[in-house]
Amino acid sequence: MRKSARYSTLAAAGLLAVSSLTACANDAASTASTGDGKGTKVKIMVGGLDKVIYLPAMLTQRLGYFDAEGLDVELLTEPAGVQAETALVAGQVQGTVGFYDHTLDLQTKGKAVESVVQFSRAPGEVEIVSTKAAGDITSPKDFKGKKLGITSLGSSTDFLTKYLAVKNGVKVSDFSPVAVGAGATFISALQQGSIDGGMTTDPTVATILDKKAGKVLLDMRTPEGSQKALGGPYPSSSLYMQTDWVNGHKDTVQKLVNAFVKTLKWMSTHSAAEIAAKMPADYSQGDKALYTQSIESTLPMFTDDGVMPENGPETVEKVLKAFNPNIQKADVDLSKTFTTEFVEAAK
């Protein structure tokens, strides 16, 4: 469950980003603190608060489950998971809501980080191709020579794009990954031809399809889609934390996990429309129907109990080993990349 700082240059950038995030994490972050200041204070960095794949973070806040556990949780946001990870490693936050695969990568760099509650059993990602390039890209075999959008270098979208390429006979040096973030910046890059395609999540996917700016090449928002593209369940969004902090604050971690498990159970018994109604109004960007549709499309990826899916860590390791030299050379101890201690107690 450990990992080291991803890139030396990102460490400094991460510190700068964290210092400004409290003010600029849109209205979601400004309403994240529970208010009375009497609960145990915890800061959590999310790799994009408005992304549907990370929806349980804000939803837990909106449902009042952090308050119910006596926690004063501040949710911060970074557009890419790798920056969220950097904030955790730098000690600026106590937890990160991001992709589980970072725990493996960090372990090879000497950092002990573990997932304490697993939100998902599929990536929730979609490989989109622009309408213009759709005739030239009909499968990942056609990635050669193409410009493919990712949130940022070292992100999980970067990892998965490289895997899909290698799996289909395309070297990672044969295509150009382009860091375009998500949301409006991704859509703009697609429309302007800065990228031929790319990997993103809802609500960006729903907006692209609505604008007819692109088409779905691979859909990994469901366990079936994950199986087809990656060969098994791919646990992605999770709450991961530094192991030393977990071991020293078990009562607080248990309360966090209790809150998140309650949310996952609530999600499993409520409709996309009911979930959308609980989220900040600006998340729908003026189109509640489209936002509800984006939640509906992504809901199958979520667990209802926070438990790591069987064979999930092995699938993630297989994917990373396909292209990541650090993982290829390392003997990763998967048992140290996640713990079920807290979700079992939450049940």
XYZ file of C-alpha atoms in Angstrom:
347
model
C 0.000 0.000 0.000
C 2.979 2.299 -0.314
C 4.320 4.570 -2.969
C 6.856 7.347 -3.446
C 6.488 10.688 -5.112
C 5.774 10.116 -8.758
C 7.979 12.673 -10.403
C 10.319 15.079 -8.641
C 8.921 18.026 -10.556
C 5.382 17.126 -9.528
C 6.185 17.264 -5.843
C 6.748 20.999 -5.972
C 3.823 21.505 -8.295
C 1.601 19.481 -5.987
C 2.500 21.643 -3.013
C 1.683 24.800 -4.951
C -1.567 23.314 -6.181
C -2.674 22.322 -2.703
C -2.003 25.787 -1.329
C -4.466 27.294 -3.796
C -7.051 24.546 -3.873
C -9.090 25.585 -0.871
C -9.986 28.779 -2.686
C -10.357 27.474 -6.223
C -11.924 24.034 -5.885
C -15.195 25.525 -7.127
C -18.240 25.806 -4.934
C -18.096 22.118 -4.091
C -14.918 22.454 -2.043
C -16.082 25.625 -0.348
C -19.125 23.803 1.004
C -17.196 20.666 1.867
C -16.325 21.470 5.481
C -19.146 20.364 7.703
C -19.494 23.669 9.440
C -19.409 23.490 13.244
C -15.701 22.656 13.355
C -16.255 20.381 16.345
C -15.628 17.090 14.584
C -12.316 15.417 13.838
C -10.757 17.397 10.986
C -9.781 15.466 7.853
C -8.669 16.824 4.490
C -9.310 14.675 1.420
C -8.056 15.477 -2.070
C -10.286 14.270 -4.904
C -9.041 13.749 -8.453
C -11.917 15.815 -9.806
C -14.864 16.401 -7.474
C -17.356 16.797 -10.309
C -16.372 13.532 -12.018
C -19.075 10.893 -11.671
C -16.461 8.216 -10.936
C -15.635 10.090 -7.705
C -19.260 10.959 -6.916
C -19.290 9.154 -3.508
C -16.989 11.817 -2.036
C -19.342 14.775 -2.453
C -22.458 12.646 -2.051
C -21.293 11.489 1.378
C -20.887 15.117 2.355
C -24.324 16.042 1.007
C -26.040 13.134 2.747
C -24.599 14.244 6.079
C -22.819 10.971 6.738
C -19.501 12.602 7.674
C -21.352 14.730 10.228
C -23.107 11.654 11.588
C -19.708 10.064 12.258
C -18.424 13.158 14.071
C -16.074 14.162 11.254
C -15.272 17.608 9.876
C -14.214 16.653 6.341
C -12.830 19.173 3.877
C -12.971 18.024 0.269
C -10.434 19.555 -2.090
C -10.146 18.938 -5.813
C -7.432 18.409 -8.396
C -8.276 17.733 -12.059
C -5.997 14.689 -12.295
C -5.388 11.777 -9.965
C -1.621 12.062 -10.109
C -1.734 15.572 -8.604
C -4.143 14.328 -5.940
C -1.672 11.573 -5.163
C 1.163 14.096 -4.910
C -0.785 16.080 -2.319
C -1.148 12.942 -0.200
C 2.518 11.995 -0.441
C 3.505 15.556 0.419
C 1.432 15.319 3.592
C -0.906 18.147 2.649
C -4.010 15.944 3.000
C -4.841 12.820 4.978
C -6.583 10.946 2.168
C -7.054 10.858 -1.576
C -10.082 9.794 -3.556
C -8.488 8.440 -6.693
C -7.588 5.291 -8.586
C -6.365 2.280 -6.643
C -3.632 1.622 -9.239
C -1.550 4.466 -7.752
C -0.968 2.352 -4.645
C 0.967 -0.213 -6.680
C 2.997 2.388 -8.518
C 3.896 4.158 -5.289
C 4.954 0.940 -3.581
C 7.700 0.507 -6.185
C 8.941 3.960 -5.190
C 9.116 3.201 -1.490
C 5.847 4.749 -0.340
C 3.359 2.776 1.760
C -0.153 3.740 0.640
C -3.304 1.629 0.857
C -6.909 1.692 -0.250
C -9.160 1.590 2.817
C -12.507 1.511 0.989
C -13.065 0.551 -2.635
C -15.780 2.504 -4.442
C -15.623 0.675 -7.750
C -15.027 -2.544 -9.648
C -14.498 -1.005 -13.099
C -12.515 2.014 -14.330
C -15.543 4.114 -15.280
C -13.442 5.381 -18.182
C -14.427 5.665 -21.834
C -12.099 5.808 -24.831
C -13.613 8.412 -27.122
C -12.601 9.198 -30.720
C -13.434 12.464 -32.426
C -16.152 12.370 -35.049
C -13.550 13.357 -37.640
C -11.126 10.564 -36.664
C -13.768 7.871 -36.101
C -13.157 6.315 -39.526
C -9.416 5.995 -38.865
C -9.607 4.680 -35.298
C -11.814 1.618 -35.007
C -9.832 -0.141 -32.261
C -6.724 0.461 -30.129
C -4.768 -1.190 -32.953
C -5.163 2.134 -34.748
C -3.523 4.218 -32.003
C -0.216 4.357 -33.880
C 0.624 7.896 -34.921
C -2.373 9.348 -33.119
C -2.656 12.062 -30.475
C -4.601 10.679 -27.520
C -5.952 12.779 -24.694
C -5.340 11.910 -21.038
C -5.886 13.943 -17.899
C -2.154 14.231 -17.194
C 1.058 12.264 -17.558
C 1.281 9.586 -14.861
C -2.479 9.572 -14.371
C -4.664 6.474 -14.487
C -5.957 7.534 -17.906
C -2.312 7.524 -18.998
C -1.834 4.031 -17.504
C -4.933 2.583 -19.149
C -4.269 4.163 -22.542
C -0.778 2.688 -22.589
C -2.124 -0.725 -21.645
C -4.759 -0.704 -24.385
C -2.072 0.242 -26.898
C 0.416 -2.427 -25.823
C -2.291 -5.074 -25.581
C -3.179 -4.356 -29.201
C 0.339 -4.376 -30.590
C 1.087 -0.647 -30.457
C 4.221 0.524 -28.642
C 3.864 3.353 -26.137
C 6.360 5.289 -28.253
C 4.136 4.945 -31.328
C 1.459 7.414 -30.183
C 1.428 10.791 -28.450
C -0.304 11.170 -25.084
C -1.596 14.712 -24.654
C -2.489 16.088 -21.218
C -5.825 17.851 -21.713
C -7.535 17.397 -18.356
C -11.263 16.705 -18.368
C -14.484 18.575 -18.954
C -14.315 21.686 -21.134
C -10.582 21.396 -21.858
C -10.922 17.808 -23.069
C -13.943 18.641 -25.211
C -12.229 21.679 -26.726
C -9.119 19.649 -27.596
C -11.306 17.044 -29.288
C -13.278 19.608 -31.281
C -10.216 21.575 -32.356
C -8.282 18.498 -33.478
C -5.588 18.847 -30.815
C -6.322 15.195 -30.053
C -7.745 12.431 -32.235
C -9.349 10.732 -29.269
C -8.794 10.177 -25.612
C -9.875 8.700 -22.318
C -12.317 10.462 -20.050
C -15.291 9.960 -17.746
C -18.798 11.231 -17.217
C -20.123 13.885 -17.295
C -17.578 14.733 -20.031
C -18.587 11.626 -22.010
C -22.275 12.522 -21.945
C -21.529 16.056 -23.098
C -19.338 14.881 -25.989
C -22.010 12.486 -27.205
C -24.691 15.131 -26.842
C -22.629 17.576 -28.906
C -21.863 14.798 -31.427
C -18.205 15.741 -31.058
C -17.075 12.152 -30.695
C -17.981 8.482 -30.541
C -17.373 5.730 -27.997
C -14.559 3.360 -28.928
C -14.319 1.422 -25.644
C -16.695 1.653 -22.704
C -15.285 0.642 -19.318
C -18.093 1.988 -17.149
C -19.410 -1.498 -16.354
C -17.834 -4.687 -14.991
C -18.569 -6.302 -18.366
C -16.763 -3.502 -20.172
C -13.811 -3.825 -17.819
C -13.678 -7.588 -18.406
C -13.710 -7.126 -22.172
C -11.075 -4.392 -22.314
C -8.813 -5.353 -19.412
C -9.465 -9.034 -18.768
C -11.009 -8.713 -15.322
C -12.445 -6.399 -12.677
C -10.450 -3.192 -12.402
C -10.908 -1.544 -9.000
C -10.459 2.149 -9.635
C -11.953 4.916 -7.496
C -11.197 4.450 -3.829
C -10.131 6.272 -0.692
C -6.435 5.639 -0.244
C -4.206 6.885 2.544
C -0.645 6.599 3.777
C -0.341 3.383 5.760
C 1.454 4.979 8.696
C -1.377 7.496 9.050
C -3.982 4.737 8.862
C -2.242 2.726 11.572
C -1.992 5.787 13.809
C -5.590 6.986 13.325
C -7.698 3.846 13.083
C -10.706 5.351 14.817
C -10.847 8.228 12.318
C -10.322 5.910 9.347
C -13.121 3.667 10.583
C -15.480 6.640 10.762
C -14.549 7.677 7.216
C -15.123 4.166 5.915
C -18.419 3.892 7.809
C -19.608 7.065 6.076
C -18.537 5.951 2.618
C -20.044 2.475 2.969
C -23.351 4.078 3.992
C -23.182 6.166 0.823
C -22.451 3.193 -1.425
C -25.401 1.342 0.061
C -27.601 4.411 -0.395
C -26.529 4.672 -4.039
C -27.428 1.030 -4.644
C -31.033 1.652 -3.565
C -31.668 5.016 -5.234
C -32.093 6.094 -8.839
C -29.718 8.221 -10.874
C -32.234 11.062 -10.690
C -32.366 10.847 -6.893
C -28.571 10.846 -6.734
C -28.316 13.805 -9.116
C -30.771 15.754 -6.971
C -28.409 15.468 -3.997
C -25.378 16.847 -5.836
C -24.367 20.534 -6.104
C -26.529 22.338 -8.662
C -23.567 23.504 -10.748
C -22.470 19.919 -11.417
C -25.264 19.595 -13.978
C -23.992 22.649 -15.881
C -27.528 23.671 -16.665
C -28.650 20.328 -18.067
C -30.069 18.138 -15.306
C -31.295 15.464 -17.720
C -27.851 15.029 -19.264
C -26.180 14.954 -15.848
C -28.650 12.333 -14.645
C -27.916 10.297 -17.763
C -24.186 10.462 -17.048
C -24.779 9.090 -13.546
C -27.039 6.355 -14.902
C -24.321 5.260 -17.350
C -21.651 5.118 -14.659
C -23.586 3.584 -11.746
C -22.735 -0.049 -12.675
C -19.076 0.534 -11.796
C -19.738 1.100 -8.089
C -19.618 -1.480 -5.325
C -22.406 -1.495 -2.749
C -20.200 -2.425 0.202
C -16.745 -0.895 -0.321
C -15.081 -4.310 -0.577
C -12.180 -4.884 -2.944
C -13.473 -7.045 -5.839
C -12.025 -10.531 -6.045
C -9.040 -10.698 -8.419
C -9.173 -6.930 -8.829
C -5.638 -6.210 -7.561
C -4.258 -8.948 -9.809
C -5.907 -7.384 -12.861
C -4.465 -3.986 -11.991
C -0.989 -5.467 -11.562
C -1.269 -7.239 -14.920
C -2.289 -4.012 -16.634
C 0.566 -2.014 -15.105
C 3.157 -4.712 -15.802
C 2.323 -4.541 -19.504
C 4.009 -1.141 -19.913
C 5.382 0.136 -16.598
C 9.064 -0.796 -16.161
C 8.938 -0.011 -12.434
C 6.186 -2.588 -11.909
C 7.833 -5.067 -14.276
C 11.016 -5.055 -12.223
C 9.372 -4.989 -8.813
C 7.924 -7.696 -6.621
C 4.754 -5.891 -5.621
C 3.117 -7.068 -2.406
C -0.545 -6.672 -3.301
C -1.636 -7.412 0.253
C -0.083 -4.106 1.284
C -1.926 -2.051 -1.340
C -5.347 -2.354 0.285
C -7.021 -3.391 3.507
C -10.496 -4.809 4.149
C -10.242 -4.280 7.913
C -12.423 -1.184 7.961
C -15.096 -2.209 5.440
C -15.560 -5.498 7.290
C -16.089 -3.604 10.529
C -18.450 -1.181 8.765
C -20.704 -4.067 7.718
